[in-house]
Amino acid sequence: MYNKKTILPVNEKGFYGNFGGAYIPEILYNNVKNLEIAFAEALDDPSFTRKMDTLLADYVGRPSPLYKSEYLSRHYGANIYLKREDLNHTGAHKINNAIGSALLAQRMGKTRLIAETGAGQHGVATATVAALLGMPCIVYMGATDVDRQQPNVQRMRMLGAEVHSVYSGNKTLKDATNEAIRDWCCNPTDTFYVIGSTVGPHPYPEIVAYFQSVISREIKSQLLKKEGRENPDYVIACIGGGSNAAGAFYHFINDQNVQLVAVEAAGLGIDTDQTAASILTGTPGILHGSRTMLIQTNDGQIIEPYSISAGLDYPGVGPLHAYMAHTGRSKVIAATDSEALAAANLLTRHEGIIPALESAHALAALDKIKFDKNDIVVVNLSGRGDKDLATYIKYL
Ligand SMILES: *Cc1c(COP(=O)(O)O)cnc(C)c1O
């Protein structure tokens, strides 16, 4: 029923073309079904959307500014705007989804939030909203990430969340996600799983995209004021699982004259085995409940992805992005570690904005597109770089 509401190219089974679906153990069938119904009802309930909009405004600080970078505009010969998700409370776009999801959990009578996290940004966002709503929160995090992302681990603990180190596999995001799904299977009645990106079984990719769609909704009205038209010529965003890109693309997906550019992390290069470019180097397969493009061996073993950016080194990608890339609706570009570092340095030194390493990949794509001088280009600056200072200092 709620598919009538979505403008995404998804059918009622959660398929985006051949991608997506809900490959889940039977014990979760009811959860996923109830989630779908609760989401539809919530969107129809003005008291839910009012509560969400109030928090997005007064707690997150939305709308986030749409800032024209005069320096980048001169440098690249086009009108370059930055959508400043880095200015949100907790420093990235992740809070948009955490708020929507936690309010949905509350509405469904769930009493316990769980989440997976890689770099810790989604864990921090979920722990933040859990504190706000007075709900207990458990965050699964690979032991490797717990070691290398200590500041975020400490933030989560300060916020009252329990951080569970995961020692299976490579002890990173994929393994943390497996553990969160395991917890959800054991506690299907009282627990709400807050997924951090447009991944996982249907209806998660659609729900997370919807909660992030506030980004493109704002871009439209901000551009109308600044440029006299709602649609830019390009929207550029990095993709790990694809939630900031889904939010930045959402209201433009059916406007074919807006070019949507998804930037994957090439790591050391897409012709090496040290990469996280799932669409450009992957093959179709099933991971975490969804059929999508995966970095895997011929016999379906996940190959551990690599990127300098912890938020982008996921072996898969949201089914929406796999589909848009395959149909040509989006253009996929890869940016290497060193290209992202150079782009971060450029923005920092000329605009005084330190971007997240993830967002720096989106900025790096500006170098790879031939613009017309009248083009209006929006780069989604998904987060701020405070969490990446140690990496920047090491390499720059
Ligand atoms: C988590 C994260 C990403 C990657 O996740 P998506 O779901 O692809 O958006 C990108 N940028 C920042 C700042 C992040 O924290």
JSON list of C-alpha atoms and ligand atoms in Angstrom, two decimals, residues 92-94 121 197 238-244 311-312 356 358-359 382-383, ligand 1:
[
{"chain": "A", "resi": 92, "resn": "ALA", "atom": "CA", "xyz": [26.91, 13.90, 9.40]},
{"chain": "A", "resi": 93, "resn": "HIS", "atom": "CA", "xyz": [23.72, 12.97, 7.56]},
{"chain": "A", "resi": 94, "resn": "LYS", "atom": "CA", "xyz": [23.28, 9.78, 9.64]},
{"chain": "A", "resi": 121, "resn": "GLN", "atom": "CA", "xyz": [29.10, 7.60, 12.95]},
{"chain": "A", "resi": 197, "resn": "SER", "atom": "CA", "xyz": [22.36, 2.91, 5.32]},
{"chain": "A", "resi": 238, "resn": "CYS", "atom": "CA", "xyz": [29.79, 9.45, -2.23]},
{"chain": "A", "resi": 239, "resn": "ILE", "atom": "CA", "xyz": [28.41, 5.94, -1.73]},
{"chain": "A", "resi": 240, "resn": "GLY", "atom": "CA", "xyz": [29.24, 3.46, 0.96]},
{"chain": "A", "resi": 241, "resn": "GLY", "atom": "CA", "xyz": [25.86, 1.79, 1.44]},
{"chain": "A", "resi": 242, "resn": "GLY", "atom": "CA", "xyz": [24.33, 4.75, -0.33]},
{"chain": "A", "resi": 243, "resn": "SER", "atom": "CA", "xyz": [22.17, 6.62, 2.19]},
{"chain": "A", "resi": 244, "resn": "ASN", "atom": "CA", "xyz": [23.53, 10.15, 1.79]},
{"chain": "A", "resi": 311, "resn": "GLY", "atom": "CA", "xyz": [32.59, 4.82, 6.19]},
{"chain": "A", "resi": 312, "resn": "LEU", "atom": "CA", "xyz": [33.00, 3.62, 2.61]},
{"chain": "A", "resi": 356, "resn": "ALA", "atom": "CA", "xyz": [34.80, 13.85, 6.25]},
{"chain": "A", "resi": 358, "resn": "GLU", "atom": "CA", "xyz": [33.89, 9.96, 2.79]},
{"chain": "A", "resi": 359, "resn": "SER", "atom": "CA", "xyz": [32.66, 13.33, 1.54]},
{"chain": "A", "resi": 382, "resn": "SER", "atom": "CA", "xyz": [27.88, 14.22, 3.97]},
{"chain": "A", "resi": 383, "resn": "GLY", "atom": "CA", "xyz": [29.93, 14.89, 7.10]},
{"chain": "B", "resi": 1, "resn": "LIG", "atom": "C1", "xyz": [28.56, 6.66, 6.96]},
{"chain": "B", "resi": 1, "resn": "LIG", "atom": "C2", "xyz": [29.00, 7.79, 6.14]},
{"chain": "B", "resi": 1, "resn": "LIG", "atom": "C3", "xyz": [29.01, 7.73, 4.72]},
{"chain": "B", "resi": 1, "resn": "LIG", "atom": "C4", "xyz": [28.69, 6.48, 3.97]},
{"chain": "B", "resi": 1, "resn": "LIG", "atom": "O1", "xyz": [27.40, 5.99, 4.14]},
{"chain": "B", "resi": 1, "resn": "LIG", "atom": "P1", "xyz": [26.25, 6.18, 3.07]},
{"chain": "B", "resi": 1, "resn": "LIG", "atom": "O2", "xyz": [25.16, 5.34, 3.59]},
{"chain": "B", "resi": 1, "resn": "LIG", "atom": "O3", "xyz": [26.78, 5.70, 1.75]},
{"chain": "B", "resi": 1, "resn": "LIG", "atom": "O4", "xyz": [25.92, 7.61, 3.02]},
{"chain": "B", "resi": 1, "resn": "LIG", "atom": "C5", "xyz": [29.35, 8.86, 4.01]},
{"chain": "B", "resi": 1, "resn": "LIG", "atom": "N1", "xyz": [29.71, 10.01, 4.65]},
{"chain": "B", "resi": 1, "resn": "LIG", "atom": "C6", "xyz": [29.73, 10.10, 5.99]},
{"chain": "B", "resi": 1, "resn": "LIG", "atom": "C7", "xyz": [30.15, 11.39, 6.61]},
{"chain": "B", "resi": 1, "resn": "LIG", "atom": "C8", "xyz": [29.38, 9.00, 6.78]},
{"chain": "B", "resi": 1, "resn": "LIG", "atom": "O5", "xyz": [29.41, 9.11, 8.12]}
]
